[in-house]
Coordinates of C-alpha atoms in Angstrom, one line a residue:
M28 CA 108.2 105.8 86.3
P29 CA 106.3 106.5 89.5
R30 CA 107.4 104.4 92.4
R31 CA 103.8 103.2 93.0
R32 CA 103.5 101.9 89.4
F33 CA 107.0 100.3 89.4
G34 CA 105.9 98.6 92.8
R35 CA 102.8 97.1 91.2
L36 CA 104.6 95.8 88.1
L37 CA 107.2 94.2 90.4
L38 CA 104.6 92.7 92.5
F39 CA 102.7 91.3 89.5
F40 CA 106.0 89.9 88.1
L41 CA 106.9 88.2 91.5
L42 CA 103.4 86.8 91.7
G43 CA 103.7 85.4 88.1
V44 CA 107.0 83.8 88.8
G45 CA 105.7 82.4 92.0
L46 CA 102.6 81.0 90.3
I47 CA 104.8 79.3 87.6
I48 CA 107.1 77.9 90.3
F49 CA 104.1 76.6 92.2
L50 CA 102.4 75.0 89.2
N51 CA 105.6 73.1 88.4
S52 CA 106.1 72.0 91.9
D53 CA 105.8 68.5 93.3
F54 CA 102.3 69.4 94.4
F55 CA 101.0 68.9 90.9
R56 CA 102.9 65.6 90.2
V57 CA 100.6 62.8 89.1
K58 CA 100.0 60.4 92.1
E59 CA 96.7 58.6 91.3
I60 CA 94.8 57.2 88.3
E61 CA 91.0 56.8 88.5
I62 CA 89.1 54.6 86.0
V63 CA 85.4 55.3 85.4
G64 CA 83.1 53.3 83.2
M65 CA 84.3 49.7 82.8
E66 CA 84.2 47.4 85.8
G67 CA 87.1 44.9 86.2
I68 CA 89.6 46.7 84.0
E69 CA 92.9 47.7 85.8
S70 CA 94.7 50.9 85.3
G71 CA 97.9 49.1 84.7
E72 CA 96.5 47.7 81.6
L73 CA 95.8 51.1 80.2
V74 CA 98.4 53.5 81.5
P75 CA 102.2 53.6 81.1
K76 CA 102.6 54.4 84.7
E77 CA 106.4 54.7 84.5
E78 CA 105.8 57.6 82.1
V79 CA 103.0 59.2 83.8
L80 CA 103.2 58.9 87.7
G81 CA 105.5 61.7 89.0
L82 CA 105.0 63.7 85.8
N83 CA 103.6 67.3 86.3
I84 CA 99.8 67.0 85.6
F85 CA 99.9 70.0 83.2
H86 CA 102.6 68.4 81.2
V87 CA 100.7 65.1 80.5
D88 CA 100.1 64.4 76.8
K89 CA 96.4 63.4 76.9
N90 CA 96.4 62.5 73.2
F91 CA 99.2 60.1 73.7
L92 CA 97.5 58.4 76.7
V93 CA 94.2 58.1 74.8
D94 CA 96.0 56.4 71.9
Y95 CA 97.9 54.1 74.3
A96 CA 94.6 53.1 76.1
L97 CA 92.9 52.4 72.8
R98 CA 95.2 49.6 72.1
D99 CA 92.9 47.5 74.2
S100 CA 90.3 46.6 71.6
T101 CA 87.5 46.2 74.2
I102 CA 87.4 50.0 74.7
R103 CA 85.5 52.1 72.2
E104 CA 86.1 55.6 73.6
V105 CA 88.5 57.2 76.1
R106 CA 88.3 60.6 77.7
I107 CA 90.9 61.8 80.2
N108 CA 90.4 64.7 82.7
R109 CA 92.8 66.3 85.1
K110 CA 91.5 66.4 88.8
L111 CA 93.8 68.8 90.6
P112 CA 96.1 68.6 92.1
A113 CA 97.5 65.1 91.2
T114 CA 94.9 62.7 89.8
L115 CA 94.1 61.6 86.2
V116 CA 90.6 60.4 85.6
Y117 CA 89.9 57.9 82.6
Y118 CA 86.4 57.9 81.4
L119 CA 85.9 54.6 79.4
Q120 CA 83.1 53.4 77.0
A121 CA 83.1 49.7 76.3
R122 CA 82.5 48.2 72.9
E123 CA 79.1 46.5 72.6
P124 CA 79.2 42.9 71.5
L125 CA 77.2 42.0 68.4
A126 CA 78.3 38.6 67.1
W127 CA 80.8 35.7 67.6
V128 CA 83.1 35.0 64.6
E129 CA 84.5 31.5 64.1
T130 CA 87.9 31.5 62.6
G131 CA 90.8 28.8 62.3
S132 CA 92.4 30.3 65.4
G133 CA 89.3 30.3 67.7
F134 CA 86.1 32.3 68.4
F135 CA 86.0 36.1 68.7
L136 CA 83.3 38.1 70.2
V137 CA 83.2 41.2 68.0
D138 CA 81.3 44.6 67.8
E139 CA 79.7 46.0 64.6
E140 CA 83.2 47.3 63.5
G141 CA 84.8 44.0 63.9
Y142 CA 86.9 44.7 66.9
S143 CA 87.6 41.8 69.0
I144 CA 86.1 42.0 72.6
E145 CA 86.9 38.5 73.7
K146 CA 88.6 35.3 72.4
K147 CA 87.8 31.8 73.4
E148 CA 89.1 28.4 72.0
E149 CA 85.6 27.1 72.1
V150 CA 82.1 28.5 73.0
G151 CA 79.2 26.8 74.6
E152 CA 75.8 28.4 74.7
L153 CA 75.7 31.6 72.6
D154 CA 74.1 34.9 73.5
F155 CA 74.8 36.2 70.0
P156 CA 74.7 35.0 66.3
L157 CA 77.7 32.9 65.4
I158 CA 79.3 34.0 62.1
K159 CA 81.1 31.0 60.5
L160 CA 83.7 32.0 57.9
D161 CA 83.6 29.5 55.2
G162 CA 86.8 29.5 53.0
I163 CA 88.0 32.7 54.7
E164 CA 91.0 32.8 57.2
M165 CA 91.3 35.8 59.5
E166 CA 94.9 36.6 60.8
K167 CA 94.4 39.8 62.9
E168 CA 93.0 39.2 66.3
V169 CA 92.5 42.8 67.4
R170 CA 90.3 43.9 64.5
L171 CA 88.7 41.3 62.0
D172 CA 88.5 43.8 59.1
E173 CA 87.9 41.4 56.1
D174 CA 85.4 43.2 53.7
N175 CA 82.9 40.4 53.7
L176 CA 82.8 40.3 57.5
I177 CA 82.3 44.0 57.8
F178 CA 79.5 43.7 55.3
C179 CA 77.9 41.0 57.4
L180 CA 78.4 43.0 60.7
N181 CA 76.8 46.1 59.3
L182 CA 73.7 44.0 58.2
L183 CA 73.4 42.5 61.7
E184 CA 73.8 46.0 63.3
N185 CA 70.8 47.3 61.4
L186 CA 68.4 44.5 62.2
D187 CA 65.9 45.2 64.9
Q188 CA 66.5 43.2 68.0
W189 CA 63.5 40.9 67.6
V190 CA 64.9 39.8 64.3
L191 CA 68.4 39.5 65.5
E192 CA 67.2 37.2 68.3
K193 CA 65.9 34.8 65.7
V194 CA 69.3 34.5 64.1
T195 CA 71.5 31.6 65.5
D196 CA 74.2 31.2 62.8
V197 CA 75.6 33.1 59.9
V198 CA 77.5 31.3 57.2
L199 CA 79.8 33.8 55.3
K200 CA 81.4 32.8 52.2
P201 CA 83.4 34.9 49.7
R202 CA 81.7 37.5 47.4
R203 CA 79.2 38.5 50.0
N204 CA 77.5 35.1 49.9
V205 CA 75.7 35.1 53.4
K206 CA 73.3 32.6 54.9
L207 CA 71.3 33.5 58.0
V208 CA 70.1 30.5 59.9
L209 CA 67.0 31.0 62.0
Q210 CA 66.0 29.4 65.2
E211 CA 63.2 27.5 63.4
G212 CA 65.7 26.1 60.9
G213 CA 64.9 28.3 58.0
H214 CA 67.6 30.0 55.9
I215 CA 67.8 33.6 54.6
L216 CA 70.2 33.7 51.5
L217 CA 72.0 37.0 50.7
G218 CA 74.4 38.0 47.8
E219 CA 75.5 41.1 46.1
A220 CA 72.2 42.3 44.7
Y221 CA 71.5 44.5 47.7
S222 CA 73.7 46.7 50.0
S223 CA 74.0 46.1 53.8
E224 CA 71.8 49.3 54.2
E225 CA 68.9 48.0 52.0
L226 CA 68.8 44.4 53.2
P227 CA 67.6 44.9 56.8
G228 CA 64.5 46.7 55.6
L229 CA 63.8 43.9 53.1
I230 CA 64.4 41.1 55.6
M231 CA 62.3 42.7 58.3
G232 CA 59.5 43.5 56.0
F233 CA 59.3 40.0 54.7
M234 CA 59.4 38.6 58.2
R235 CA 56.6 40.8 59.3
E236 CA 54.5 39.6 56.4
L237 CA 55.1 35.9 57.4
E238 CA 55.0 36.6 61.1
N239 CA 52.5 33.7 61.7
E240 CA 54.2 31.3 59.3
I241 CA 57.9 32.1 60.0
E242 CA 58.2 28.6 61.6
R243 CA 57.4 27.1 58.3
L244 CA 60.0 29.1 56.3
E245 CA 62.5 26.9 54.5
Y246 CA 64.3 29.7 52.8
L247 CA 64.1 33.2 51.7
D248 CA 66.3 34.2 48.6
L249 CA 67.5 37.7 48.4
R250 CA 70.5 37.0 46.1
F251 CA 68.8 38.7 43.1
K252 CA 66.9 42.0 42.5
G253 CA 63.1 41.8 42.2
R254 CA 60.3 40.1 44.2
P255 CA 62.0 37.9 46.9
V256 CA 61.7 34.2 46.3
Y257 CA 60.8 32.0 49.3
K258 CA 59.6 28.5 50.1
L259 CA 57.6 27.3 53.1
K260 CA 57.9 23.7 54.5

């Protein structure tokens, strides 16, 4: 082998070894955590710092850290980037509240999937509809995943905002028996006849028809297939 070629190979080998040593040096050990996207949340609540700080940034298991952060039910999505030489950046997306749920153990502010964003022993003025579980006890505080409740949340998620703003309370009983209570005191009764995908269109179409008389609505009954039954005061 010519000396010049051997010299080049030796040089590349030494450069490669030097690069590996450099990438594994203290220069790339994690020293900082940055949080982007959710004000007020502390990195100590999301990051197992004793397992991350001081670890080589290229050896960090991002999938493990994402799963660890998602234990906080207020977070919908987590993305983690490496910012060289020694910083991990967390990009967070918060869950959007949809309704309050009243259970035997308190009030839970939940998103459309039933994940708990906040818990209170009592609530005052409500910015979102209150779902009252009648005859249903919830045990999990991180995600309220009872089937009837998810059916109800899917329904509320698919209502236009102008309709959702008119709903003050939701009474949820077993077998998908749901009563929406409107600001004006009227009731919308729902059952198993229609799916949560079909019901929003039916409800919104009817409320558009009765737009000028919605304050006089005593009840709208959608528990059975066919022409909706309603009564005005």
